[in-house]
Short mmCIF file of C-alpha atoms in Angstrom, two decimals:
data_model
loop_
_atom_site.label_atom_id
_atom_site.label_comp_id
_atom_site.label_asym_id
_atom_site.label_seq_id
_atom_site.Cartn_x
_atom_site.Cartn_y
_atom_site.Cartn_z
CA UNK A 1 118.52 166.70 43.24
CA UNK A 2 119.18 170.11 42.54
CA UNK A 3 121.23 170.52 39.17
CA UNK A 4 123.03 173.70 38.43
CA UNK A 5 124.13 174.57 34.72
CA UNK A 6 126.53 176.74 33.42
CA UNK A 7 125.23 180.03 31.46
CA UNK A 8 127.46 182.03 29.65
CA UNK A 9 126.26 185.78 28.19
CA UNK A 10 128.22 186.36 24.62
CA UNK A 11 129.08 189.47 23.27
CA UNK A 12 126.63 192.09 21.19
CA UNK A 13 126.89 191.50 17.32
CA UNK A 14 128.96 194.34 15.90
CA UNK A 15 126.23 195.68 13.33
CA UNK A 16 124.89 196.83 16.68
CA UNK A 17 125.11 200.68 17.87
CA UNK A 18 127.42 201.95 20.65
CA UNK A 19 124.63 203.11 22.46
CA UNK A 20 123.04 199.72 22.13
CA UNK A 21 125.81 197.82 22.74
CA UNK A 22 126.38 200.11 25.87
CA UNK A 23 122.79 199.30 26.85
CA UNK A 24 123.51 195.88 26.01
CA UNK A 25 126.46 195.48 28.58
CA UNK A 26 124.29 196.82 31.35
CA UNK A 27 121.98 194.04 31.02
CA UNK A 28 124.56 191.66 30.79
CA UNK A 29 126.00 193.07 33.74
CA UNK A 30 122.55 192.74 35.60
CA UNK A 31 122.26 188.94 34.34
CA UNK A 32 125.72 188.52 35.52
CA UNK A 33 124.92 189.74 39.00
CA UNK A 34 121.53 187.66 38.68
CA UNK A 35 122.83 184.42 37.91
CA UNK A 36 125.88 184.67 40.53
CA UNK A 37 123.54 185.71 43.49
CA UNK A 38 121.50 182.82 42.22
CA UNK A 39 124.30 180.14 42.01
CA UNK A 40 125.33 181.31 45.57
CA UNK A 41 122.08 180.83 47.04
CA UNK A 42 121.50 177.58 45.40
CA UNK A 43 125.07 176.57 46.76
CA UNK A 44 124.18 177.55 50.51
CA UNK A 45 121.18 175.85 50.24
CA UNK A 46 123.17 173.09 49.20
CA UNK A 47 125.61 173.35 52.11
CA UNK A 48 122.55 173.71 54.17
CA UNK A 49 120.87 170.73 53.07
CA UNK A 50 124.36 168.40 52.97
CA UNK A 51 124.85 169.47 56.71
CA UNK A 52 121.47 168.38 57.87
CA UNK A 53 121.61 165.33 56.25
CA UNK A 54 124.69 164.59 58.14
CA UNK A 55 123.14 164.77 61.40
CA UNK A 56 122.99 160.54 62.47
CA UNK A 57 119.52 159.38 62.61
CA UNK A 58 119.71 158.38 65.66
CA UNK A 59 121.06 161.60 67.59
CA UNK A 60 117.52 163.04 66.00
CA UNK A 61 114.79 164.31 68.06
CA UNK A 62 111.41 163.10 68.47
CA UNK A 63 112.69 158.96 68.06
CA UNK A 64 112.14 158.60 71.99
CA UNK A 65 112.82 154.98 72.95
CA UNK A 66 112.36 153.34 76.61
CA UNK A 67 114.47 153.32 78.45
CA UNK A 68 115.90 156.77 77.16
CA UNK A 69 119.08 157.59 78.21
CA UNK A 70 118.49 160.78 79.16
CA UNK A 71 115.48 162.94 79.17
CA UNK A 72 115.39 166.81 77.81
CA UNK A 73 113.26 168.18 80.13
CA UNK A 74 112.45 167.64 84.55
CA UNK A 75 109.63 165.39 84.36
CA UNK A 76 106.76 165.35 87.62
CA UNK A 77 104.24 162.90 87.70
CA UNK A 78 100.89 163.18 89.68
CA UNK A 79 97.86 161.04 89.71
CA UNK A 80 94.80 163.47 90.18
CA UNK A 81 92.83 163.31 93.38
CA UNK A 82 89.74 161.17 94.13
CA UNK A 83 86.90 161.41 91.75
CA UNK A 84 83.27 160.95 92.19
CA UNK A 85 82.95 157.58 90.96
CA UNK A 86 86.05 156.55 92.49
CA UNK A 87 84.48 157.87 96.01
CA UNK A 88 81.58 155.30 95.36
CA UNK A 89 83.84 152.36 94.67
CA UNK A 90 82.86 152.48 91.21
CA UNK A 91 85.14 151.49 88.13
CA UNK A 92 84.81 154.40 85.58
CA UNK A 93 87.11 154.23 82.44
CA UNK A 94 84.84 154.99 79.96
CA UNK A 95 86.50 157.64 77.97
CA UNK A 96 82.69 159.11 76.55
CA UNK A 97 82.21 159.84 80.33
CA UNK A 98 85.71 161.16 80.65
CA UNK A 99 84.53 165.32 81.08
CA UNK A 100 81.16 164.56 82.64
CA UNK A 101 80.93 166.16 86.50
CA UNK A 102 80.88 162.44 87.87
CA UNK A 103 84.50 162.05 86.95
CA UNK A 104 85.50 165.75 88.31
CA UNK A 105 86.93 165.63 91.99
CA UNK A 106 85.12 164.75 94.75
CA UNK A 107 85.51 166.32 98.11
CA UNK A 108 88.47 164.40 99.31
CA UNK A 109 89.97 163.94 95.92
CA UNK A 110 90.36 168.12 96.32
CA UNK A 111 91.74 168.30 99.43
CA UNK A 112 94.77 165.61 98.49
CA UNK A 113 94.94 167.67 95.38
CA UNK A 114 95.73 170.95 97.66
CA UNK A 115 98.25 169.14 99.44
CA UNK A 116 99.72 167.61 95.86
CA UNK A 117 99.85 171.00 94.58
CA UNK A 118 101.91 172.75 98.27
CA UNK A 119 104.32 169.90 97.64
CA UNK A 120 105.14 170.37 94.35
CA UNK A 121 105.76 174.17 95.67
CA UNK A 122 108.08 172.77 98.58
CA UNK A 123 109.78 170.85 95.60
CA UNK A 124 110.68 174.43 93.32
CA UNK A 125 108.71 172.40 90.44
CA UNK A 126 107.70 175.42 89.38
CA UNK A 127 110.11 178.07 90.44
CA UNK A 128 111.47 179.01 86.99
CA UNK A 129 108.06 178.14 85.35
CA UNK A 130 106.38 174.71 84.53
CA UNK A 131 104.18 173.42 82.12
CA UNK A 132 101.23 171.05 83.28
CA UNK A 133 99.95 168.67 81.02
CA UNK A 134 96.69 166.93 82.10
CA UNK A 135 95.08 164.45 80.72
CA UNK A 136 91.23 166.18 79.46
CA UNK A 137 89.47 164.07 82.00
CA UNK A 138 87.63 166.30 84.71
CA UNK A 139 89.64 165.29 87.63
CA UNK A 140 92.86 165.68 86.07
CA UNK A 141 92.22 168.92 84.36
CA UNK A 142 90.90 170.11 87.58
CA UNK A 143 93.53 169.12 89.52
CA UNK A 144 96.12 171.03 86.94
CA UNK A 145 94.04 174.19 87.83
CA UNK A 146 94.32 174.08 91.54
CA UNK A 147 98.49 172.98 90.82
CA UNK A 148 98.77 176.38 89.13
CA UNK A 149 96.39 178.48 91.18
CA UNK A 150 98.79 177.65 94.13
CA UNK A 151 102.37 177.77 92.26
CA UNK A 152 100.97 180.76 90.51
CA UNK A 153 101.21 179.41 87.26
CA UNK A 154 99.04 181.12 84.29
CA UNK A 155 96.29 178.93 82.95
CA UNK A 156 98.31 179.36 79.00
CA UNK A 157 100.73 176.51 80.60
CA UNK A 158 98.10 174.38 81.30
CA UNK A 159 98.09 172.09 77.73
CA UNK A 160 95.49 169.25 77.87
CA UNK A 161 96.11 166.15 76.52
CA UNK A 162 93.27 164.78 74.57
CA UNK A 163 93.78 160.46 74.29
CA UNK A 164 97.72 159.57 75.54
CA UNK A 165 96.64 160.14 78.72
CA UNK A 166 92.92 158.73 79.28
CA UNK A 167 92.94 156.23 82.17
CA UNK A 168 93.59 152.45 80.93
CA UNK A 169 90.50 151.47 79.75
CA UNK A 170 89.19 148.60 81.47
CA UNK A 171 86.68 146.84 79.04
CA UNK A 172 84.12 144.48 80.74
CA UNK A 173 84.70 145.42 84.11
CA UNK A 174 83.43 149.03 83.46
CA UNK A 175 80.81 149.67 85.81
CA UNK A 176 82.18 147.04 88.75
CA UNK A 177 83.32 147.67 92.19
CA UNK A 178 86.97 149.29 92.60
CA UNK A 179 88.32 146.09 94.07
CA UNK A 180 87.57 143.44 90.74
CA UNK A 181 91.05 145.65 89.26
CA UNK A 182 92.85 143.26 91.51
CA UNK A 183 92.18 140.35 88.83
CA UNK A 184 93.44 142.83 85.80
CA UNK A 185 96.55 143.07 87.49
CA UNK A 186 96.80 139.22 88.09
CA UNK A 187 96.99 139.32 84.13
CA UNK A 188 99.50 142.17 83.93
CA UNK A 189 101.85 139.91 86.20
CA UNK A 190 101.31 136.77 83.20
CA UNK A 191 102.17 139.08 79.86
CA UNK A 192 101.92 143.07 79.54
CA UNK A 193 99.69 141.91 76.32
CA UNK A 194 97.00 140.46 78.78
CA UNK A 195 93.73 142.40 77.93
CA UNK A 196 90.73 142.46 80.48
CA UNK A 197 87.69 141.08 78.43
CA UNK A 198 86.26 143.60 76.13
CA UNK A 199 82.31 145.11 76.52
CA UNK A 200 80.22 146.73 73.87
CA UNK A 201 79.80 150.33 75.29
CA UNK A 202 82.75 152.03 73.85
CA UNK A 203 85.34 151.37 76.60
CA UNK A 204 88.52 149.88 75.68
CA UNK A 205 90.30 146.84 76.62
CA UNK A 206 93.52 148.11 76.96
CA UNK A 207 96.41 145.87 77.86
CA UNK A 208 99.80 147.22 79.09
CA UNK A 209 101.36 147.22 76.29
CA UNK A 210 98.27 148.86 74.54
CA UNK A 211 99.02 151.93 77.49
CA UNK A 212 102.73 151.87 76.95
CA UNK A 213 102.69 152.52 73.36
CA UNK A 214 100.48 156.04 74.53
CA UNK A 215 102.47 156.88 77.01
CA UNK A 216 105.74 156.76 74.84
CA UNK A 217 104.08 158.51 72.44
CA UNK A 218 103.56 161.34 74.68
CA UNK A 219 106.95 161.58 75.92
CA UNK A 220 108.48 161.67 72.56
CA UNK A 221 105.96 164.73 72.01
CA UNK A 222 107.30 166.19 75.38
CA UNK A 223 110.88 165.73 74.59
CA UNK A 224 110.70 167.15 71.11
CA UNK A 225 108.54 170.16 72.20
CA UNK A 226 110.48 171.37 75.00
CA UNK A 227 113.88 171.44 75.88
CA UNK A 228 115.19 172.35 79.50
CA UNK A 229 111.65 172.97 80.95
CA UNK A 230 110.09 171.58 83.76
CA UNK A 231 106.83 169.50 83.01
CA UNK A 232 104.25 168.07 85.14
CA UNK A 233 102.22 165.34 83.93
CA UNK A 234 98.90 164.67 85.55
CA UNK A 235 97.04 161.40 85.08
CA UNK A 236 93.41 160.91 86.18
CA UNK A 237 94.44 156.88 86.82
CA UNK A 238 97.51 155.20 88.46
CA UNK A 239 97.96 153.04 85.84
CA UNK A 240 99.28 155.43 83.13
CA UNK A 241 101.91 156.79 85.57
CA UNK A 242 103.22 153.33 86.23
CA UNK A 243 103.45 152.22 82.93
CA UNK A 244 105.03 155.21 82.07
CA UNK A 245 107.80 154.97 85.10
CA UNK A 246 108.62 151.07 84.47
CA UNK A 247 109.25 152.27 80.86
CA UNK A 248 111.78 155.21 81.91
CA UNK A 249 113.43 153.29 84.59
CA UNK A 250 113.75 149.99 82.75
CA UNK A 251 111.39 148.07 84.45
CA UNK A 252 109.79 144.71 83.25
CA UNK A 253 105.96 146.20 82.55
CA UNK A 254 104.47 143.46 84.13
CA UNK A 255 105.72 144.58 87.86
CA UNK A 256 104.30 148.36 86.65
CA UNK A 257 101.87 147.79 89.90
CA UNK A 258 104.95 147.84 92.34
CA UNK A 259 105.22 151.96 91.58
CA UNK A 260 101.49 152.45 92.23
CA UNK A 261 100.45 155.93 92.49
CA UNK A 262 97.67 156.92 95.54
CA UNK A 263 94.87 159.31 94.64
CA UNK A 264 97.25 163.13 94.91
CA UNK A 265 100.63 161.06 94.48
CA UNK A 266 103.48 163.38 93.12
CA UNK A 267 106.51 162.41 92.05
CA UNK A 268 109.68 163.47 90.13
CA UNK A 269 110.97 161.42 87.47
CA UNK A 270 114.43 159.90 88.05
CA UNK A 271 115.04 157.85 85.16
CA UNK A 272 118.62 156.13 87.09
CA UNK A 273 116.28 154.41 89.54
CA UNK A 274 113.15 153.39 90.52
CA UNK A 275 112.23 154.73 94.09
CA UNK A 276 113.65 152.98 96.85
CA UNK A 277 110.73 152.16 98.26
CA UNK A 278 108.79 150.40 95.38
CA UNK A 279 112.23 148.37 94.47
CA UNK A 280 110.70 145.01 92.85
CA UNK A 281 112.23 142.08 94.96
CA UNK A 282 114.20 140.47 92.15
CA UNK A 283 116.83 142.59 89.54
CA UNK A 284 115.09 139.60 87.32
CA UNK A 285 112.69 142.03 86.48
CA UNK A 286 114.88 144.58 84.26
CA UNK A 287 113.68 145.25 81.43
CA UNK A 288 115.73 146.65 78.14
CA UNK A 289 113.67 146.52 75.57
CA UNK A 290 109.42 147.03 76.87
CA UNK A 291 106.87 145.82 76.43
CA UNK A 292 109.13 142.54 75.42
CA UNK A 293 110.74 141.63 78.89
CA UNK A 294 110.57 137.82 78.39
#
């Protein structure tokens, strides 16, 4: 704490000289002037300080918590298009492989990524200016260029995202056909801290709750970053962008598979409701307080 003393200047000894107790004045004039623009400072910064510290911690921003409620910014979530290993069937979550040509686009995956990108234009995403965030895998950093070639959005808004956004890593089952997912999210439906069994290659084993905790961290990066912008988010799996949705919308994380996102999915984040069409059977499956929805 900042402690401020009193300083008093006395007056020259008489056995001084007029001129140097005239010179004398003039520097105690000059200390005066010092100490006062001193003490004035050190009392705004004071003020300053007092007035920040004022603020409720909670009102702060940057301490995002799911279900928020309200968001900063316009939020659009897409799920980039097809990749190569996903044309052959294959399971690819390996996050060493993540930039590697194999897990750019494929054919189809750009073509859905066209149409992803003229939608978001019919939407006015971008009409004031967006910023895309894609996650550094190849397919989704490709398909944030074509989004921006078409909305004619410079490549300086393009931010990648180096780890909150990696697909969900899938541990053991790295390498298998596309269909053995269905028996990860048979374990999802039990407990959001259900992990798929782990493998000694460097992939993960990420649970839902494991994904949740990076995806919240992103959007409390997001919502302390910007403020009234528009943001895209692009995700090379579905997985992160349902995760992600059940948390804004208050959705138990272990029904995160009823918002599943198709290869080129867009869709704008309405944090009031979950979409219509992807509206779990049972209100049973609110959730206040993810990943604990017991």
């Amino acid at each position: 704490m900042l402690k401020i003393t009193n300083t008093s200047v006395t007056a020259p000894p008489p056995h001084l000289s007029p001129s140097s107790s005239s010179t004398t004045t003039t520097t105690q004039k000059n200390l005066l002037n010092h100490i006062n623009r001193r003490h004035l400072l050190t009392a705004l910064s004071i003020s300053i300080s007092t007035s920040h510290l004022s603020i409720p911690v909670a009102d702060a921003r940057g301490l995002f918590q799911m279900p928020p409620p309200g968001l900063t910014n316009q939020y659009y979530l897409v799920r980039a298009g097809e990749s190569e290993f996903e044309s052959l069937g294959i399971i690819n979550t390996n996050p060493v492989a993540k930039t590697s040509v194999d897990s750019g686009l494929s054919e189809k995956g750009k073509k859905q990524i066209v149409k992803a990108a003229l939608q978001l234009k019919e939407m006015g995403a971008c009409d004031t200016g967006c910023w895309i965030w894609p996650s550094i895998t190849q397919r989704a950093y490709q398909t944030a260029e074509i989004i921006a070639s078409v909305n004619r959005i410079s490549r300086s808004y393009i931010v990648p995202e180096y780890s909150f956004l990696d697909a969900r890593g899938l541990g053991a089952y790295e390498g298998k056909n596309l269909e053995a997912v269905s028996e990860v999210y048979a374990l999802d439906t039990i407990s959001p801290r259900n992990k798929p069994p782990p493998i000694d290659d460097g992939t993960p084993n990420e649970s839902v709750a494991d994904v949740f905790v990076r995806v919240t961290q992103l959007m409390s990066i997001l919502e302390t970053q910007y403020s009234e912008e528009t943001i895209i988010i692009v995700s090379p799996d579905s997985d992160d962008l349902t995760i992600l949705q059940a948390g804004l919308v208050g959705l138990d994380l272990r029904r995160h598979r009823d918002l599943s996102f198709a290869p080129g999915e867009v869709r704008y984040v309405d944090i009031s409701s979950i979409p219509a069409y992807k509206q779990p059977a049972s209100a049973v499956y609110k959730c206040r307080n993810p990943p604990i929805c017991n």
